Short mmCIF file of C-alpha atoms in Angstrom, two decimals:
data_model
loop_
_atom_site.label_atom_id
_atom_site.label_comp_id
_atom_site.label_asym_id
_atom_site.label_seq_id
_atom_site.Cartn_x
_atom_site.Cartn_y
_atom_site.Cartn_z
CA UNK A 1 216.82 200.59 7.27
CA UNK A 2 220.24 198.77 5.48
CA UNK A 3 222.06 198.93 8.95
CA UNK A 4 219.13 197.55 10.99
CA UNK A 5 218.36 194.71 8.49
CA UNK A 6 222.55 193.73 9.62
CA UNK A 7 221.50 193.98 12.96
CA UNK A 8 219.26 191.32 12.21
CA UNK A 9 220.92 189.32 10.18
CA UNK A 10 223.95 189.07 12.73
CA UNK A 11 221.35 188.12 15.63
CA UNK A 12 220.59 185.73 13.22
CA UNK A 13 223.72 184.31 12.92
CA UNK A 14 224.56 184.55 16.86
CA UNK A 15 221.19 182.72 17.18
CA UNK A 16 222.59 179.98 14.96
CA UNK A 17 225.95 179.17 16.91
CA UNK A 18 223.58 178.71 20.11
CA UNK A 19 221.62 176.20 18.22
CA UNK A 20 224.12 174.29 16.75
CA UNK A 21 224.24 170.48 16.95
CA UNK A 22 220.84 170.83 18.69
CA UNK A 23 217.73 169.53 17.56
CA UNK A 24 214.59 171.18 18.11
CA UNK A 25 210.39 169.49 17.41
CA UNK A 26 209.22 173.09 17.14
CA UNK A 27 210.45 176.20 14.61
CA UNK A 28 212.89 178.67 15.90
CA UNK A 29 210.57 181.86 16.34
CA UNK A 30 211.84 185.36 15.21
CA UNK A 31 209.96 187.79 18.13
CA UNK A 32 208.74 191.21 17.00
CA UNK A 33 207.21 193.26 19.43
CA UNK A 34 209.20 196.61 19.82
CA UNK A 35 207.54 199.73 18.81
CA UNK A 36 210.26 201.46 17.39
CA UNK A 37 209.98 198.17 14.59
CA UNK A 38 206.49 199.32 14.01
CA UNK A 39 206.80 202.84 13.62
CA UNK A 40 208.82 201.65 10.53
CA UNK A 41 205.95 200.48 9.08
CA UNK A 42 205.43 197.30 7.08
CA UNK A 43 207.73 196.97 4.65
CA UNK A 44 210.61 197.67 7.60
CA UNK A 45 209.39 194.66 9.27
CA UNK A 46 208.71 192.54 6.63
CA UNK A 47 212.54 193.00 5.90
CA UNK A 48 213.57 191.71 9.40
CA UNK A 49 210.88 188.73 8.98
CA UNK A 50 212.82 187.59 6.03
CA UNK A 51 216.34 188.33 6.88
CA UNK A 52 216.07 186.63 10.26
CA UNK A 53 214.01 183.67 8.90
CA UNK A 54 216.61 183.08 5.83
CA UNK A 55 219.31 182.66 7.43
CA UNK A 56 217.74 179.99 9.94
CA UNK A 57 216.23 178.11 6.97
CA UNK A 58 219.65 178.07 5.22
CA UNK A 59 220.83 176.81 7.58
CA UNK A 60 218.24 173.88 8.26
CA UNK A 61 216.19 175.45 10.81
CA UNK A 62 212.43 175.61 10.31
CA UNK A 63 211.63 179.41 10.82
CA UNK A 64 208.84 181.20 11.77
CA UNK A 65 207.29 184.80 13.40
CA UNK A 66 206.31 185.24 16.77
CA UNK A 67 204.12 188.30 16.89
CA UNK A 68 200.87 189.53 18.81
CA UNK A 69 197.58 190.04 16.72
CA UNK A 70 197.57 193.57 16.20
CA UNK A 71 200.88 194.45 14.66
CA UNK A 72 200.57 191.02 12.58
CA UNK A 73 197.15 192.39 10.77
CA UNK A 74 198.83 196.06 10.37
CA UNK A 75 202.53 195.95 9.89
CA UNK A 76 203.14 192.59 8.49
CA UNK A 77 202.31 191.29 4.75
CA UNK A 78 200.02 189.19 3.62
CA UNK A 79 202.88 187.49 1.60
CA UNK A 80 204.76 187.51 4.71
CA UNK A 81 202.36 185.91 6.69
CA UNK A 82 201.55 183.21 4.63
CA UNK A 83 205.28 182.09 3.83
CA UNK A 84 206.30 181.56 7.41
CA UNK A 85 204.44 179.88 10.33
CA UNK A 86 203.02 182.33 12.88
CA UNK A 87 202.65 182.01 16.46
CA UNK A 88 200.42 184.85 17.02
CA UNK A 89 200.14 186.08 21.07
CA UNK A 90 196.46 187.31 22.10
CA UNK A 91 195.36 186.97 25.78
CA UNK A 92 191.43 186.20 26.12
CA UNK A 93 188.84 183.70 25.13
CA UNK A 94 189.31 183.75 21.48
CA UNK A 95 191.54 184.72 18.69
CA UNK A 96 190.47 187.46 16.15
CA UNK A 97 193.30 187.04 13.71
CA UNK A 98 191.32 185.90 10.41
CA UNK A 99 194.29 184.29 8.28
CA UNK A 100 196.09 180.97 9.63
CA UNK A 101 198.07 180.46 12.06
CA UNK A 102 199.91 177.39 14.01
CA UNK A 103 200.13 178.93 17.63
CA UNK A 104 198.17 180.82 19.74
CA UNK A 105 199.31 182.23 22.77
CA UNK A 106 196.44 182.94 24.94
CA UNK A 107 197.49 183.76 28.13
CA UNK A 108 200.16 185.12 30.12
CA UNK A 109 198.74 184.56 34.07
CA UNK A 110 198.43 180.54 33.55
CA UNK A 111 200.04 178.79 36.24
CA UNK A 112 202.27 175.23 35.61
CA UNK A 113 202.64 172.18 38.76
CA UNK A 114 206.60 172.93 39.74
CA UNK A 115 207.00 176.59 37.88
CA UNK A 116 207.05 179.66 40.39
CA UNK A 117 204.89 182.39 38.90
CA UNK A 118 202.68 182.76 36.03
CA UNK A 119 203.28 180.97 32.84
CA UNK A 120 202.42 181.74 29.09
CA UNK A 121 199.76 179.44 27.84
CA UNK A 122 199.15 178.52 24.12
CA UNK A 123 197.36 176.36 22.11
CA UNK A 124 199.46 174.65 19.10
CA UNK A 125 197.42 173.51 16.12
CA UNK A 126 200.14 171.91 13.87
CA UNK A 127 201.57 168.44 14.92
CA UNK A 128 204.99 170.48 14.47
CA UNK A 129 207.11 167.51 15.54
CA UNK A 130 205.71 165.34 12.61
CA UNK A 131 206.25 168.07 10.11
CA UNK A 132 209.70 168.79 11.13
CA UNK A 133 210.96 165.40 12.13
CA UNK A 134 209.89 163.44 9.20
CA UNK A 135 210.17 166.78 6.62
CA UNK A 136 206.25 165.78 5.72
CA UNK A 137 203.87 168.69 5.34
CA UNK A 138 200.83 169.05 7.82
CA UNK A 139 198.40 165.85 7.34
CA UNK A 140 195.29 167.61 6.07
CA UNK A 141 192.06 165.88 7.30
CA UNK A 142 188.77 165.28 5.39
CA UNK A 143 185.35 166.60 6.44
CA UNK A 144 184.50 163.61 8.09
CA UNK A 145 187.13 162.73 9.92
CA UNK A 146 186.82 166.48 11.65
CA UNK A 147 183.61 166.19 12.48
CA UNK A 148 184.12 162.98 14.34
CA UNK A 149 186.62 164.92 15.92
CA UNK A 150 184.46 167.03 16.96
CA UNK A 151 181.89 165.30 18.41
CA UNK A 152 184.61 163.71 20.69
CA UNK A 153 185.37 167.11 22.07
CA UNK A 154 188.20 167.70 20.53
CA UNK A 155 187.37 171.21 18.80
CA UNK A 156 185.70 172.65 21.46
CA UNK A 157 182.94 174.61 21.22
CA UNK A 158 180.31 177.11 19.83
CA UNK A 159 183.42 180.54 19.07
CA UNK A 160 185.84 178.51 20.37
CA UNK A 161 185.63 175.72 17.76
CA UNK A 162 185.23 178.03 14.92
CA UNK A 163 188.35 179.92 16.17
CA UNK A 164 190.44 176.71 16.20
CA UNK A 165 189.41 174.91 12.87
CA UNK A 166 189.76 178.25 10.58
CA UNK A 167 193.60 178.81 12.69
CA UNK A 168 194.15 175.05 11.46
CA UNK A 169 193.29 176.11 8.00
CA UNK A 170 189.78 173.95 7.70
CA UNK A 171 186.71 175.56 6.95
CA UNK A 172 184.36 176.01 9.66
CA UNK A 173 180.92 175.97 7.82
CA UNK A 174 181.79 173.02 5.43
CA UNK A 175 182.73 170.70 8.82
CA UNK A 176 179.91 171.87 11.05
CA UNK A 177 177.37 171.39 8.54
CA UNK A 178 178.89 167.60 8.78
CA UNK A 179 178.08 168.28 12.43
CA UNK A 180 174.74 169.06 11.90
CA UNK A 181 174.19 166.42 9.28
CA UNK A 182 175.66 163.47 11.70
CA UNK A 183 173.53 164.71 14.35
CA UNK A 184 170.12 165.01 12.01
CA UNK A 185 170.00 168.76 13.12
CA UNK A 186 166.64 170.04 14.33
CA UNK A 187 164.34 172.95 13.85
CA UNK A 188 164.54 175.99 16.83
CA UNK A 189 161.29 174.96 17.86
CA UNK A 190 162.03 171.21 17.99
CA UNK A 191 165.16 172.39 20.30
CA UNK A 192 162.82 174.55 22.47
CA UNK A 193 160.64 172.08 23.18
CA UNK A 194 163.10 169.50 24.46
CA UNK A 195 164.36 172.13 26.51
CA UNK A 196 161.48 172.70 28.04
CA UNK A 197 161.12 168.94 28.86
CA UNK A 198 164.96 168.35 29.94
CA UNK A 199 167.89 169.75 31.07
CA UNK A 200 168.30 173.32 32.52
CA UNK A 201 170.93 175.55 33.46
CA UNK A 202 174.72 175.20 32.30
CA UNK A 203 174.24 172.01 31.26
CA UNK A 204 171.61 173.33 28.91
CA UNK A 205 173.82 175.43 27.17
CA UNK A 206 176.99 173.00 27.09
CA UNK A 207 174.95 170.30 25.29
CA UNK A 208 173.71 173.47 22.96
CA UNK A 209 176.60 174.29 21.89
CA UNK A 210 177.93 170.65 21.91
CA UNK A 211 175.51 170.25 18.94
CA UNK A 212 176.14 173.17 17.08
CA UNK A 213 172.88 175.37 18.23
CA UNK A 214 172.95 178.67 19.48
CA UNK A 215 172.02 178.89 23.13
CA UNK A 216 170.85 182.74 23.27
CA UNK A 217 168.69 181.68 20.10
CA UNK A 218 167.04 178.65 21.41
CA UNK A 219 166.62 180.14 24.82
CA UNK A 220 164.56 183.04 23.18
CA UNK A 221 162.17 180.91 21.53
CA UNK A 222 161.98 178.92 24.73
CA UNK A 223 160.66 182.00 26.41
CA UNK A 224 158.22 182.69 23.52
CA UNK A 225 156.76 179.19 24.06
CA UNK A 226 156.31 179.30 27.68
#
Protein backbone atom coordinates (compact mmCIF):
# COMPACT_ATOMS: atom_id res chain seq x y z
CA UNK A 1 0.00 0.00 0.00
CA UNK A 2 3.27 2.56 0.96
CA UNK A 3 4.35 2.48 -2.81
CA UNK A 4 0.86 3.13 -4.22
CA UNK A 5 0.05 5.96 -1.72
CA UNK A 6 3.64 7.62 -3.74
CA UNK A 7 2.01 6.92 -6.77
CA UNK A 8 -0.51 9.16 -5.66
CA UNK A 9 1.08 11.59 -4.10
CA UNK A 10 3.42 12.20 -7.24
CA UNK A 11 0.16 12.43 -9.55
CA UNK A 12 -0.57 14.81 -7.13
CA UNK A 13 2.22 16.81 -7.54
CA UNK A 14 2.28 16.44 -11.56
CA UNK A 15 -1.39 17.57 -11.22
CA UNK A 16 -0.15 20.69 -9.45
CA UNK A 17 2.52 21.96 -12.09
CA UNK A 18 -0.49 21.72 -14.73
CA UNK A 19 -2.49 23.95 -12.55
CA UNK A 20 -0.18 26.40 -11.71
CA UNK A 21 -0.87 30.14 -12.07
CA UNK A 22 -4.41 29.03 -13.04
CA UNK A 23 -7.43 29.80 -11.32
CA UNK A 24 -10.22 27.55 -11.13
CA UNK A 25 -14.44 28.46 -9.62
CA UNK A 26 -14.79 24.74 -8.98
CA UNK A 27 -12.48 22.11 -6.66
CA UNK A 28 -9.90 20.07 -8.35
CA UNK A 29 -11.57 16.47 -8.18
CA UNK A 30 -9.43 13.37 -7.23
CA UNK A 31 -11.33 10.41 -9.59
CA UNK A 32 -11.58 6.92 -8.11
CA UNK A 33 -13.14 4.44 -10.08
CA UNK A 34 -10.63 1.50 -10.77
CA UNK A 35 -11.39 -1.79 -9.33
CA UNK A 36 -8.15 -2.86 -8.46
CA UNK A 37 -8.52 0.52 -5.78
CA UNK A 38 -11.52 -1.22 -4.43
CA UNK A 39 -10.44 -4.58 -3.99
CA UNK A 40 -8.12 -2.79 -1.44
CA UNK A 41 -10.82 -2.08 0.54
CA UNK A 42 -11.54 1.08 2.49
CA UNK A 43 -8.91 2.02 4.36
CA UNK A 44 -6.61 1.66 0.89
CA UNK A 45 -8.72 4.25 -0.58
CA UNK A 46 -9.26 6.40 2.07
CA UNK A 47 -5.36 6.73 1.99
CA UNK A 48 -5.33 7.92 -1.69
CA UNK A 49 -8.42 10.36 -0.82
CA UNK A 50 -6.19 12.07 1.61
CA UNK A 51 -2.84 11.94 0.06
CA UNK A 52 -4.12 13.30 -3.24
CA UNK A 53 -6.41 15.91 -1.58
CA UNK A 54 -3.42 17.21 0.85
CA UNK A 55 -1.24 18.01 -1.30
CA UNK A 56 -3.78 20.14 -3.51
CA UNK A 57 -5.01 21.92 -0.36
CA UNK A 58 -1.39 22.74 0.62
CA UNK A 59 -0.99 24.01 -1.97
CA UNK A 60 -4.19 26.34 -2.20
CA UNK A 61 -6.35 24.23 -4.19
CA UNK A 62 -9.83 23.40 -2.90
CA UNK A 63 -9.94 19.48 -3.10
CA UNK A 64 -12.44 17.14 -3.38
CA UNK A 65 -13.54 13.19 -4.51
CA UNK A 66 -15.07 12.32 -7.58
CA UNK A 67 -16.58 8.90 -7.13
CA UNK A 68 -19.84 6.94 -8.27
CA UNK A 69 -22.47 5.98 -5.51
CA UNK A 70 -21.67 2.56 -4.88
CA UNK A 71 -18.00 2.45 -4.05
CA UNK A 72 -18.57 5.90 -2.06
CA UNK A 73 -21.21 4.05 0.47
CA UNK A 74 -18.78 0.80 0.64
CA UNK A 75 -15.16 1.65 0.32
CA UNK A 76 -14.97 5.16 1.44
CA UNK A 77 -15.28 6.56 5.23
CA UNK A 78 -17.66 8.27 6.73
CA UNK A 79 -14.86 10.63 8.04
CA UNK A 80 -13.67 10.72 4.60
CA UNK A 81 -16.69 11.68 3.13
CA UNK A 82 -17.60 14.33 5.22
CA UNK A 83 -14.08 16.19 5.17
CA UNK A 84 -13.93 16.63 1.44
CA UNK A 85 -16.64 17.71 -1.08
CA UNK A 86 -18.02 14.85 -3.18
CA UNK A 87 -19.16 14.82 -6.61
CA UNK A 88 -20.84 11.57 -6.59
CA UNK A 89 -21.68 10.01 -10.44
CA UNK A 90 -25.18 8.03 -10.62
CA UNK A 91 -27.04 7.88 -14.00
CA UNK A 92 -31.03 7.86 -13.52
CA UNK A 93 -33.81 9.90 -12.09
CA UNK A 94 -32.61 10.22 -8.62
CA UNK A 95 -29.72 9.90 -6.34
CA UNK A 96 -29.68 7.21 -3.54
CA UNK A 97 -26.56 8.34 -1.77
CA UNK A 98 -28.03 9.33 1.84
CA UNK A 99 -25.07 11.63 3.23
CA UNK A 100 -24.28 15.12 1.42
CA UNK A 101 -22.98 15.81 -1.40
CA UNK A 102 -22.22 19.01 -3.79
CA UNK A 103 -22.43 17.27 -7.32
CA UNK A 104 -24.36 14.89 -8.91
CA UNK A 105 -23.59 13.50 -12.06
CA UNK A 106 -26.63 12.10 -13.54
CA UNK A 107 -26.11 11.25 -16.85
CA UNK A 108 -23.68 10.27 -19.31
CA UNK A 109 -25.95 10.25 -22.89
CA UNK A 110 -26.94 14.16 -22.45
CA UNK A 111 -26.29 15.98 -25.48
CA UNK A 112 -24.74 19.93 -25.47
CA UNK A 113 -25.62 22.75 -28.73
CA UNK A 114 -21.88 22.69 -30.50
CA UNK A 115 -20.39 19.32 -28.64
CA UNK A 116 -20.23 16.13 -31.00
CA UNK A 117 -21.45 13.17 -28.99
CA UNK A 118 -22.92 12.60 -25.70
CA UNK A 119 -22.06 14.72 -22.78
CA UNK A 120 -21.98 14.09 -18.90
CA UNK A 121 -24.74 15.93 -17.20
CA UNK A 122 -24.76 17.00 -13.47
CA UNK A 123 -26.50 18.92 -11.20
CA UNK A 124 -24.22 21.22 -8.77
CA UNK A 125 -25.81 22.19 -5.46
CA UNK A 126 -23.08 24.43 -3.90
CA UNK A 127 -22.61 28.02 -5.35
CA UNK A 128 -18.83 26.70 -5.57
CA UNK A 129 -17.61 29.93 -7.16
CA UNK A 130 -18.79 32.01 -4.08
CA UNK A 131 -17.23 29.63 -1.66
CA UNK A 132 -13.98 29.50 -3.36
CA UNK A 133 -13.65 32.98 -4.72
CA UNK A 134 -14.48 34.92 -1.71
CA UNK A 135 -13.02 31.89 0.87
CA UNK A 136 -16.80 32.20 2.55
CA UNK A 137 -18.43 28.93 3.53
CA UNK A 138 -21.76 27.82 1.77
CA UNK A 139 -24.64 30.53 2.64
CA UNK A 140 -27.02 28.32 4.60
CA UNK A 141 -30.70 29.31 4.02
CA UNK A 142 -33.60 29.42 6.57
CA UNK A 143 -36.82 27.40 6.31
CA UNK A 144 -38.57 30.04 4.77
CA UNK A 145 -36.59 31.26 2.40
CA UNK A 146 -36.48 27.40 0.91
CA UNK A 147 -39.79 27.02 0.76
CA UNK A 148 -40.32 30.11 -1.27
CA UNK A 149 -37.85 28.57 -3.28
CA UNK A 150 -39.70 26.02 -3.76
CA UNK A 151 -42.80 27.11 -4.69
CA UNK A 152 -40.97 29.01 -7.55
CA UNK A 153 -39.85 25.73 -8.94
CA UNK A 154 -36.70 25.80 -8.01
CA UNK A 155 -36.45 22.34 -6.03
CA UNK A 156 -38.30 20.41 -8.22
CA UNK A 157 -40.50 17.99 -7.33
CA UNK A 158 -42.24 15.14 -5.33
CA UNK A 159 -38.42 12.43 -5.12
CA UNK A 160 -36.77 14.78 -6.98
CA UNK A 161 -37.00 17.67 -4.49
CA UNK A 162 -36.36 15.54 -1.55
CA UNK A 163 -33.23 14.19 -3.37
CA UNK A 164 -31.88 17.72 -3.95
CA UNK A 165 -32.56 19.55 -0.54
CA UNK A 166 -31.09 16.51 1.73
CA UNK A 167 -27.72 16.54 -1.12
CA UNK A 168 -27.70 20.40 -0.17
CA UNK A 169 -27.61 19.47 3.44
CA UNK A 170 -31.35 20.94 4.39
CA UNK A 171 -33.82 18.84 5.84
CA UNK A 172 -36.53 17.76 3.70
CA UNK A 173 -39.47 17.29 6.22
CA UNK A 174 -38.75 20.52 8.28
CA UNK A 175 -38.99 22.71 4.69
CA UNK A 176 -41.91 20.86 3.14
CA UNK A 177 -43.94 21.05 6.12
CA UNK A 178 -43.29 25.03 5.43
CA UNK A 179 -44.66 23.93 2.06
CA UNK A 180 -47.60 22.58 3.32
CA UNK A 181 -48.13 25.26 5.90
CA UNK A 182 -47.79 28.24 3.12
CA UNK A 183 -50.13 26.43 1.03
CA UNK A 184 -52.87 25.67 4.05
CA UNK A 185 -52.45 21.88 3.12
CA UNK A 186 -55.66 19.90 2.69
CA UNK A 187 -57.19 16.66 3.75
CA UNK A 188 -56.99 13.49 0.91
CA UNK A 189 -60.51 13.82 0.56
CA UNK A 190 -60.58 17.61 0.14
CA UNK A 191 -57.81 16.87 -2.73
CA UNK A 192 -60.06 14.15 -4.28
CA UNK A 193 -62.78 16.10 -4.60
CA UNK A 194 -61.20 18.99 -6.46
CA UNK A 195 -59.88 16.51 -8.65
CA UNK A 196 -62.84 15.29 -9.50
CA UNK A 197 -64.10 18.84 -10.36
CA UNK A 198 -60.75 20.06 -12.25
CA UNK A 199 -57.89 19.16 -13.93
CA UNK A 200 -57.07 15.62 -15.31
CA UNK A 201 -54.29 13.87 -16.71
CA UNK A 202 -50.50 15.02 -16.39
CA UNK A 203 -51.38 18.13 -15.39
CA UNK A 204 -53.17 16.52 -12.48
CA UNK A 205 -50.28 15.01 -11.18
CA UNK A 206 -47.71 17.99 -11.86
CA UNK A 207 -49.84 20.39 -9.76
CA UNK A 208 -49.93 17.23 -7.11
CA UNK A 209 -46.78 17.05 -6.65
CA UNK A 210 -46.23 20.87 -7.08
CA UNK A 211 -48.05 21.02 -3.68
CA UNK A 212 -46.48 18.43 -1.90
CA UNK A 213 -49.39 15.57 -2.25
CA UNK A 214 -48.92 12.26 -3.37
CA UNK A 215 -50.50 11.59 -6.73
CA UNK A 216 -50.87 7.59 -6.49
CA UNK A 217 -52.52 8.46 -2.96
CA UNK A 218 -54.97 11.02 -4.00
CA UNK A 219 -55.77 9.21 -7.20
CA UNK A 220 -56.83 6.11 -5.05
CA UNK A 221 -59.21 7.87 -3.01
CA UNK A 222 -60.44 9.55 -6.16
CA UNK A 223 -61.43 6.15 -7.41
CA UNK A 224 -63.05 5.23 -4.06
CA UNK A 225 -65.26 8.34 -4.39
CA UNK A 226 -66.39 7.88 -7.82
Amino acid sequence: MGNQVITITNEARACLTVLVNRHFDYPIYFDLEEKWQFANRRNFCDSLVKSFCSILEQNGCYAGLYISRSPLQNYISPAVAQRYVIWVAEYGPHCNYGSNYGIWQHSSTGSVPGVNGNCDLDYAYIDYAGVINKKQPVTRKNPDELAAEVLNGQWGNGVDRQQRLTAAGYDYEVVQEKVNRLLNHKSVDQIACEVIRGSNGKERITRLKQAGYDPIQIQKRVNQLL
